[in-house]
Coordinates of C-alpha atoms in Angstrom, one line a residue:
Chain A
M1251 CA 0.0 -0.3 -0.4
A1252 CA 1.6 3.3 -0.9
R1253 CA 1.8 6.3 1.1
G1254 CA -0.8 7.7 2.2
D1255 CA -3.7 5.4 0.8
A1256 CA -5.3 4.8 4.4
D1257 CA -5.6 8.8 4.5
F1258 CA -7.2 8.0 0.8
I1259 CA -9.6 5.2 1.6
A1260 CA -11.1 6.7 4.4
F1261 CA -11.6 9.7 2.5
A1262 CA -13.1 8.3 -0.4
E1263 CA -15.2 5.8 1.9
A1264 CA -16.4 9.2 3.3
S1265 CA -17.0 11.2 1.0
S1266 CA -18.3 8.8 -2.0
A1267 CA -21.7 8.6 -1.4
R1268 CA -22.1 12.9 -1.2
L1269 CA -20.1 13.0 -4.4
Q1270 CA -22.6 10.7 -6.1
R1271 CA -25.7 12.7 -4.5
A1272 CA -23.7 15.9 -6.2
A1273 CA -23.0 14.1 -9.5
Y1274 CA -26.7 13.4 -9.7
L1275 CA -28.0 16.7 -8.3
L1276 CA -25.8 17.7 -11.4
T1277 CA -26.8 15.3 -14.2
G1278 CA -30.1 13.9 -12.9
D1279 CA -29.3 10.3 -14.2
Q1280 CA -28.0 8.2 -11.2
H1281 CA -25.8 5.5 -13.6
Q1282 CA -24.1 8.8 -15.0
A1283 CA -23.7 10.0 -11.1
E1284 CA -22.1 6.7 -10.0
E1285 CA -19.3 6.9 -13.1
A1286 CA -18.8 10.6 -12.5
A1287 CA -17.8 10.3 -8.6
Q1288 CA -15.8 7.3 -9.4
A1289 CA -14.2 9.1 -12.3
T1290 CA -13.7 11.7 -9.5
L1291 CA -12.3 9.6 -7.0
V1292 CA -9.5 7.9 -9.5
R1293 CA -8.5 11.7 -10.4
V1294 CA -8.3 12.5 -6.7
Y1295 CA -5.7 9.3 -6.0
A1296 CA -3.8 10.4 -8.7
A1297 CA -3.3 13.9 -6.7
W1298 CA -3.7 12.7 -3.9
G1299 CA 0.1 13.6 -2.5
R1300 CA -0.8 17.3 -3.5
V1301 CA -4.1 17.1 -2.2
R1302 CA -3.9 15.1 0.8
R1303 CA -2.9 18.0 3.3
K1304 CA -4.6 20.8 1.7
D1305 CA -8.2 20.4 1.0
P1306 CA -9.2 17.5 -0.8
Y1307 CA -12.7 17.8 -0.6
A1308 CA -12.6 21.0 -2.2
Y1309 CA -10.3 19.4 -5.0
A1310 CA -12.7 16.7 -5.2
R1311 CA -15.4 19.1 -5.9
T1312 CA -13.7 21.1 -8.5
V1313 CA -12.8 17.9 -10.6
L1314 CA -16.7 16.5 -10.2
T1315 CA -18.3 19.9 -11.4
N1316 CA -15.4 20.3 -13.8
L1317 CA -16.4 16.4 -15.3
V1318 CA -20.0 17.0 -15.2
T1319 CA -19.7 20.5 -17.0
D1320 CA -17.4 19.7 -19.6
Q1321 CA -20.4 19.1 -22.1
W1322 CA -21.3 22.8 -21.6
R1323 CA -18.4 25.1 -20.5
R1324 CA -16.7 25.6 -24.1
P1325 CA -18.7 27.0 -25.6
M1326 CA -21.3 28.1 -23.3
R1327 CA -24.9 26.7 -24.2
E1328 CA -28.0 27.3 -22.4
Y1329 CA -30.8 25.1 -23.0
A1330 CA -32.6 26.9 -19.9
T1331 CA -36.8 26.6 -20.0
E1332 CA -38.6 29.5 -18.5
T1333 CA -41.5 26.6 -17.8
M1334 CA -40.8 24.7 -14.8
P1335 CA -42.8 22.2 -13.1
D1336 CA -46.3 22.4 -11.4
R1337 CA -45.9 23.0 -7.7
Q1338 CA -48.4 20.7 -5.9
A1339 CA -51.6 21.9 -4.4
T1340 CA -51.4 23.1 -0.6
E1341 CA -52.4 20.2 0.9
D1342 CA -49.3 18.6 -1.1
V1343 CA -46.9 20.8 0.5
A1344 CA -46.7 19.0 4.2
D1345 CA -45.5 16.0 2.2
V1346 CA -41.7 16.0 2.6
V1347 CA -41.2 13.7 0.1
S1348 CA -43.3 14.9 -2.4
K1349 CA -41.6 18.7 -1.8
R1350 CA -38.3 17.1 -2.1
R1351 CA -39.2 15.9 -5.3
W1352 CA -40.7 18.9 -6.9
L1353 CA -37.1 20.6 -5.7
I1354 CA -35.4 17.8 -7.5
G1355 CA -37.4 17.7 -10.4
A1356 CA -37.5 22.0 -10.8
L1357 CA -33.6 21.5 -10.8
Q1358 CA -33.0 19.3 -13.4
A1359 CA -35.4 21.8 -15.3
L1360 CA -32.6 24.3 -14.8
S1361 CA -30.1 25.6 -17.3
P1362 CA -27.1 23.4 -16.4
R1363 CA -24.7 26.8 -15.6
E1364 CA -28.2 27.5 -13.0
R1365 CA -28.3 23.9 -12.0
A1366 CA -24.3 23.8 -11.7
V1367 CA -24.5 27.1 -9.7
I1368 CA -27.1 26.2 -7.3
V1369 CA -25.9 22.9 -6.0
L1370 CA -22.3 24.4 -5.4
R1371 CA -23.8 27.1 -3.5
H1372 CA -26.3 25.3 -1.8
F1373 CA -25.2 21.9 -1.6
F1374 CA -21.4 22.1 -1.4
D1375 CA -21.9 25.7 0.4
A1376 CA -19.3 26.9 -1.6
S1377 CA -18.8 31.0 -2.2
E1378 CA -19.6 33.0 -4.9
A1379 CA -15.8 33.5 -5.3
E1380 CA -15.0 29.8 -5.4
V1381 CA -18.2 28.9 -7.8
S1382 CA -16.8 31.9 -9.9
R1383 CA -13.6 30.4 -10.2
E1384 CA -14.6 26.4 -10.9
L1385 CA -17.4 27.5 -13.4
D1386 CA -14.9 30.2 -15.0
L1387 CA -17.5 32.4 -14.8
S1388 CA -17.3 36.2 -13.6
A1389 CA -18.9 36.9 -10.2
G1390 CA -21.9 39.2 -11.4
T1391 CA -22.8 36.1 -13.6
V1392 CA -22.7 33.6 -10.5
K1393 CA -24.5 35.9 -8.5
S1394 CA -27.6 36.9 -11.3
L1395 CA -27.9 33.1 -12.3
N1396 CA -28.3 32.0 -8.3
S1397 CA -30.8 34.8 -8.1
R1398 CA -32.7 33.6 -11.4
A1399 CA -32.5 29.8 -10.5
L1400 CA -34.0 30.2 -6.8
A1401 CA -36.2 32.5 -8.6
K1402 CA -37.5 29.4 -11.2
L1403 CA -37.3 27.1 -7.8
R1404 CA -39.7 29.9 -6.4
I1405 CA -37.2 30.3 -3.6
T1406 CA -37.3 33.7 -1.1
V1407 CA -34.2 34.1 0.6
G1408 CA -36.0 34.3 4.2
S1409 CA -38.1 32.9 6.8
V1410 CA -41.6 31.8 5.6
P1411 CA -44.2 29.5 7.6
P1412 CA -42.1 26.2 8.8
L1413 CA -43.3 23.3 6.4
R1414 CA -45.5 20.4 8.6
T1415 CA -44.1 17.3 9.4
E1416 CA -45.1 14.0 7.9
T1417 CA -46.3 13.4 11.1
E1418 CA -47.8 16.9 11.6
A1419 CA -48.9 16.5 8.9
G1420 CA -50.5 13.1 9.2
A1421 CA -51.7 14.3 12.5
G1422 CA -53.3 17.6 11.1
L1423 CA -55.6 15.7 8.7
Chain B
M690 CA -36.9 26.1 8.5
T691 CA -37.1 29.0 5.3
Q692 CA -37.3 27.4 1.7
L693 CA -33.5 27.7 1.4
D694 CA -33.6 24.8 3.8
D695 CA -36.3 22.9 2.3
L696 CA -33.9 23.1 -1.0
K697 CA -30.5 22.4 0.6
D698 CA -32.4 19.1 2.2
A699 CA -33.9 18.4 -0.8
M700 CA -30.4 18.5 -2.1
H701 CA -28.8 16.3 0.5
S702 CA -31.7 13.6 0.4
P703 CA -32.9 13.6 -3.4
P704 CA -36.0 10.8 -3.2
D705 CA -35.1 8.0 -5.7
F706 CA -31.6 8.1 -5.5
R707 CA -29.6 5.6 -3.8
P708 CA -25.6 5.9 -4.2
A709 CA -24.2 3.0 -5.4
P710 CA -21.3 1.0 -3.1
L711 CA -17.7 2.8 -3.6
D712 CA -15.4 0.1 -5.8
L713 CA -12.1 1.5 -3.9
Q714 CA -9.9 -1.2 -6.4
H715 CA -11.1 -0.1 -9.2
V716 CA -10.7 3.5 -8.1
M717 CA -7.0 2.9 -6.6
A718 CA -6.0 1.1 -10.2
A719 CA -7.0 3.4 -12.5
G720 CA -5.8 6.6 -10.2
G721 CA -2.6 4.9 -9.6
S722 CA -2.3 4.9 -13.6
I723 CA -2.2 8.1 -14.3
R724 CA 0.0 8.6 -11.5
R725 CA 2.5 6.6 -13.3
R726 CA 1.9 7.9 -16.5
R727 CA 2.3 11.4 -15.7
R728 CA 5.3 10.5 -13.9
L729 CA 6.9 9.2 -16.7
A730 CA 6.1 11.8 -19.4
V731 CA 7.6 14.3 -17.3
G732 CA 10.3 12.4 -15.1
G733 CA 12.7 11.4 -17.3
A734 CA 16.4 11.6 -16.6
S735 CA 18.0 14.7 -18.8
A736 CA 21.0 14.2 -20.7
L737 CA 23.8 16.1 -22.2
A738 CA 23.2 16.4 -25.5
V739 CA 22.6 19.5 -26.8
V740 CA 20.2 19.6 -30.4
A741 CA 19.6 22.8 -32.3
L742 CA 16.2 24.2 -32.1
L743 CA 14.7 26.9 -34.0
V744 CA 13.8 30.1 -32.6
G745 CA 12.2 32.6 -35.1
G746 CA 14.1 30.1 -38.3
S747 CA 17.2 31.3 -36.2
Q748 CA 19.5 28.2 -36.2
L749 CA 20.9 27.8 -32.7
V750 CA 23.8 26.5 -31.7
N751 CA 26.0 25.6 -28.4
L752 CA 26.6 28.4 -26.1
G753 CA 30.0 28.8 -24.6
V754 CA 30.6 31.8 -22.5
P755 CA 30.3 32.4 -18.7
L756 CA 26.7 32.5 -17.5
R757 CA 25.2 33.9 -14.6
Q758 CA 22.7 32.0 -12.0
V759 CA 19.2 33.3 -12.2
P760 CA 16.6 33.0 -9.6
V761 CA 12.9 31.1 -10.4
A762 CA 10.7 33.4 -10.8
G763 CA 8.4 31.7 -8.5
P764 CA 7.2 34.0 -6.2
S765 CA 5.5 35.8 -9.7
A766 CA 3.3 32.6 -10.2
L767 CA -0.3 33.0 -9.4
P768 CA -1.8 29.9 -7.7
S769 CA -2.1 27.2 -10.1
T770 CA -5.0 25.6 -11.5
G771 CA -3.6 22.2 -11.4
N772 CA -7.1 21.1 -10.0
S773 CA -8.6 21.9 -13.1
S774 CA -9.6 18.2 -14.9
A775 CA -11.2 19.4 -17.8
P776 CA -10.0 20.5 -20.9
G777 CA -9.1 24.4 -20.6
V778 CA -6.7 26.2 -18.7
V779 CA -4.4 23.6 -16.5
G780 CA -1.5 24.5 -14.4
T781 CA 0.5 27.3 -13.1
I782 CA -0.1 31.2 -14.7
V783 CA 2.6 32.7 -14.4
E784 CA 2.5 36.8 -14.2
T785 CA 5.7 38.2 -16.8
G786 CA 5.8 41.5 -14.7
Q787 CA 4.9 43.1 -18.0
K788 CA 1.7 44.8 -19.4
A789 CA 0.6 46.2 -22.8
D790 CA -2.1 48.5 -22.9
G791 CA -3.5 47.7 -19.3
R792 CA -3.3 44.3 -19.1
R793 CA -1.1 42.2 -17.7
W794 CA 1.4 39.7 -20.1
I795 CA 0.8 36.3 -18.9
L796 CA 2.1 32.5 -19.6
Y797 CA -0.6 29.6 -19.1
T798 CA -1.3 26.3 -20.1
E799 CA -4.2 24.5 -22.0
T800 CA -5.4 21.2 -22.6
S801 CA -7.6 19.4 -24.9
D802 CA -7.3 16.0 -22.9
P803 CA -6.0 16.2 -19.3
N804 CA -5.5 12.9 -19.5
R805 CA -2.9 13.5 -22.0
L806 CA -0.9 16.2 -21.9
E807 CA 2.0 14.9 -23.3
R808 CA 0.2 14.8 -26.7
S809 CA -1.9 17.9 -26.1
L810 CA -0.3 20.5 -23.7
T811 CA 0.0 23.9 -25.5
L812 CA 1.7 27.3 -24.2
I813 CA -0.2 30.2 -24.4
L814 CA 0.9 33.8 -24.6
G815 CA -1.7 36.4 -23.4
T816 CA -2.9 39.2 -21.2
T817 CA -5.3 39.5 -18.3
V818 CA -6.4 42.3 -16.0
K819 CA -8.6 40.6 -13.7
G820 CA -6.7 37.4 -13.1
T821 CA -9.4 35.3 -13.6
F822 CA -9.7 32.6 -16.4
D823 CA -13.4 34.5 -18.2
D824 CA -10.8 37.3 -18.5
F825 CA -8.1 35.7 -20.0
R826 CA -7.1 36.8 -23.6
P827 CA -4.8 34.6 -25.3
E828 CA -2.3 36.5 -27.9
I829 CA 0.4 33.8 -29.0
V830 CA -0.3 30.4 -29.1
S831 CA 2.8 27.9 -28.7
T832 CA 2.7 24.3 -29.0
D833 CA 5.2 21.3 -30.5
P834 CA 4.1 19.9 -34.0
P835 CA 1.1 17.1 -33.6
G836 CA 2.4 13.9 -32.6
A837 CA 5.7 14.8 -30.8
D838 CA 5.9 13.9 -26.8
R839 CA 5.5 17.9 -25.5
L840 CA 6.6 16.5 -21.9
S841 CA 10.1 14.9 -23.2
P842 CA 13.5 16.5 -21.9
G843 CA 14.1 19.4 -23.1
F844 CA 12.8 22.8 -24.9
H845 CA 9.3 23.2 -26.1
A846 CA 7.0 25.6 -27.8
V847 CA 9.3 27.9 -28.2
R848 CA 8.6 31.2 -30.5
A849 CA 10.5 34.5 -30.7
G850 CA 9.8 37.7 -29.9
R851 CA 7.9 39.8 -32.1
L852 CA 5.9 43.2 -32.4
L853 CA 1.6 42.2 -32.1
G854 CA 0.7 45.9 -33.2
D855 CA 2.7 48.0 -31.2
R856 CA 3.5 45.4 -28.3
T857 CA 6.8 43.8 -28.1
T858 CA 6.2 39.7 -27.1
P859 CA 8.7 38.5 -25.5
T860 CA 10.5 35.0 -26.7
F861 CA 9.0 31.7 -24.8
G862 CA 8.7 28.4 -24.2
Y863 CA 9.0 25.9 -21.5
Y864 CA 11.7 23.8 -20.6
V865 CA 11.4 19.8 -19.3
G866 CA 13.9 19.4 -16.8
D867 CA 16.0 19.9 -14.0
A868 CA 17.0 23.8 -15.6
A869 CA 19.2 26.2 -13.1
K870 CA 19.3 28.2 -15.3
I871 CA 18.2 29.2 -19.3
T872 CA 20.3 31.5 -21.6
A873 CA 20.2 32.7 -25.0
R874 CA 22.4 35.0 -27.0
D875 CA 21.4 38.5 -28.3
T876 CA 22.7 38.5 -31.9
G877 CA 22.3 42.5 -32.0
T878 CA 24.4 43.2 -29.0
G879 CA 26.3 39.8 -28.5
A880 CA 24.9 39.6 -25.2
T881 CA 24.6 36.5 -23.3
V882 CA 20.9 36.7 -21.8
A883 CA 19.3 35.0 -18.6
A884 CA 15.9 33.6 -19.3
K885 CA 12.9 34.5 -16.4
R886 CA 11.5 31.0 -15.1
A887 CA 8.7 29.8 -13.4
P888 CA 8.0 26.5 -12.0
W889 CA 5.1 24.6 -13.5
T890 CA 2.9 22.3 -12.4
A891 CA -0.5 21.0 -13.5
F892 CA -1.3 17.6 -11.5
D893 CA 1.3 15.9 -9.5
E894 CA 4.4 18.2 -7.2
E895 CA 6.9 15.9 -9.2
S896 CA 6.8 17.8 -12.6
N897 CA 10.3 19.3 -13.6
T898 CA 8.7 21.6 -15.6
Q899 CA 9.6 25.4 -16.0
I900 CA 7.8 28.1 -18.5
F901 CA 10.8 30.5 -19.0
W902 CA 10.7 33.8 -21.0
F903 CA 13.2 36.6 -21.9
D904 CA 12.8 40.1 -21.0
F905 CA 10.5 42.3 -23.5
P906 CA 10.9 45.7 -22.7
P907 CA 7.6 47.4 -24.0
G908 CA 8.3 49.7 -26.9
S909 CA 11.4 48.1 -28.0
P910 CA 12.0 45.9 -31.1
P911 CA 11.9 42.5 -30.0
A912 CA 15.4 40.9 -29.7
T913 CA 16.6 38.7 -31.4
L914 CA 18.0 35.7 -29.6
T915 CA 19.8 32.8 -30.3
D916 CA 21.6 29.8 -28.4
I917 CA 19.2 29.3 -26.2
T918 CA 20.5 26.7 -23.7
A919 CA 19.3 25.3 -20.1
Y920 CA 22.2 24.2 -17.4
D921 CA 22.2 22.5 -14.1
A922 CA 23.0 23.6 -10.6
K923 CA 26.1 22.9 -11.8
G924 CA 26.7 24.7 -14.5
A925 CA 26.0 21.9 -17.1
K926 CA 24.9 22.0 -20.3
L927 CA 21.1 20.0 -20.6
H928 CA 19.5 18.1 -22.7
A929 CA 18.0 20.4 -25.2
A930 CA 15.2 18.5 -27.3
D931 CA 14.9 14.7 -28.4

């Protein structure tokens, strides 16, 4: 076993599921997500000597984003739609799973750039500067893509009445 | 809970998605293979033979004059972008310290295939104001001929300085090998001039590649340089090219 392999194995086991989840959000396809996450870990292992003492997770995030967004980043192409899935009726909002399903569906309806910004900003909690660097976009573009995508997802930043849990919903119904 | 929290919650627990088991054996075998390939590509031993190079159409020959040490221009290098694994800008971005029309001259590399840098590495002289990728403006793109191993020991992608409009560009290129100094002869003055150098890495710290360029005072005609030669720390000539 090469030097640092034990550390890499621990890192890979801890991050694999999260990377797959991120890849699924970016691609909308389970099979592609598995492949992208695995290819990411291959690249991370290839560079492990350099990244292990820095921030391997940030490195993996960047590699994954580059792999997935490679198809649209040069040149930029947009296939955005302004038509988003219908939101559930009021009574369905209480269903946490349904709401999650709607949000994931709506996420897939975003343009690739909007989706990448949303995933990096709100799944990985990357800063605007990091997103700007990783997607090769200006800070202003990142900001506007984020705002536009959140608007499409019908999300306002701020407090709203708490969502009822499934238990509460059941009790309430 | 905010709507944004709902979105985060949905992204962290997407319905209908189950992560697959990790195939660690495959990951480490494939990653190890990439590592070995890159080491082979950039770690070849330097030979002492000096091969003539063409710079701007001038035949280069050996240089036999005393040389002075030149510090590597490490501090002027921008942070590495070696974590990029997609086609596009890859590796260290080097500031030359010169400006033209309010933009800084930079040297950087691009690739169309991160897994085959030895066939796809391209050196670019460009300009930037902001230092971000979206602001890079390529001015001169320089590569080895198709089919050449672009990471073999020796000089690569060497371009002679010239005038681009009213702007002077440097003679520049990159060198693979443990060069402690790189020099050339100014055919106008006969003087030996030393290149500025910056270490270049893409994915592995083991890289012994460096980007070099010769001073290019703005507004002055570019010097005609010949006899580009690399030397090791003991002053011995290094491999020039395959």
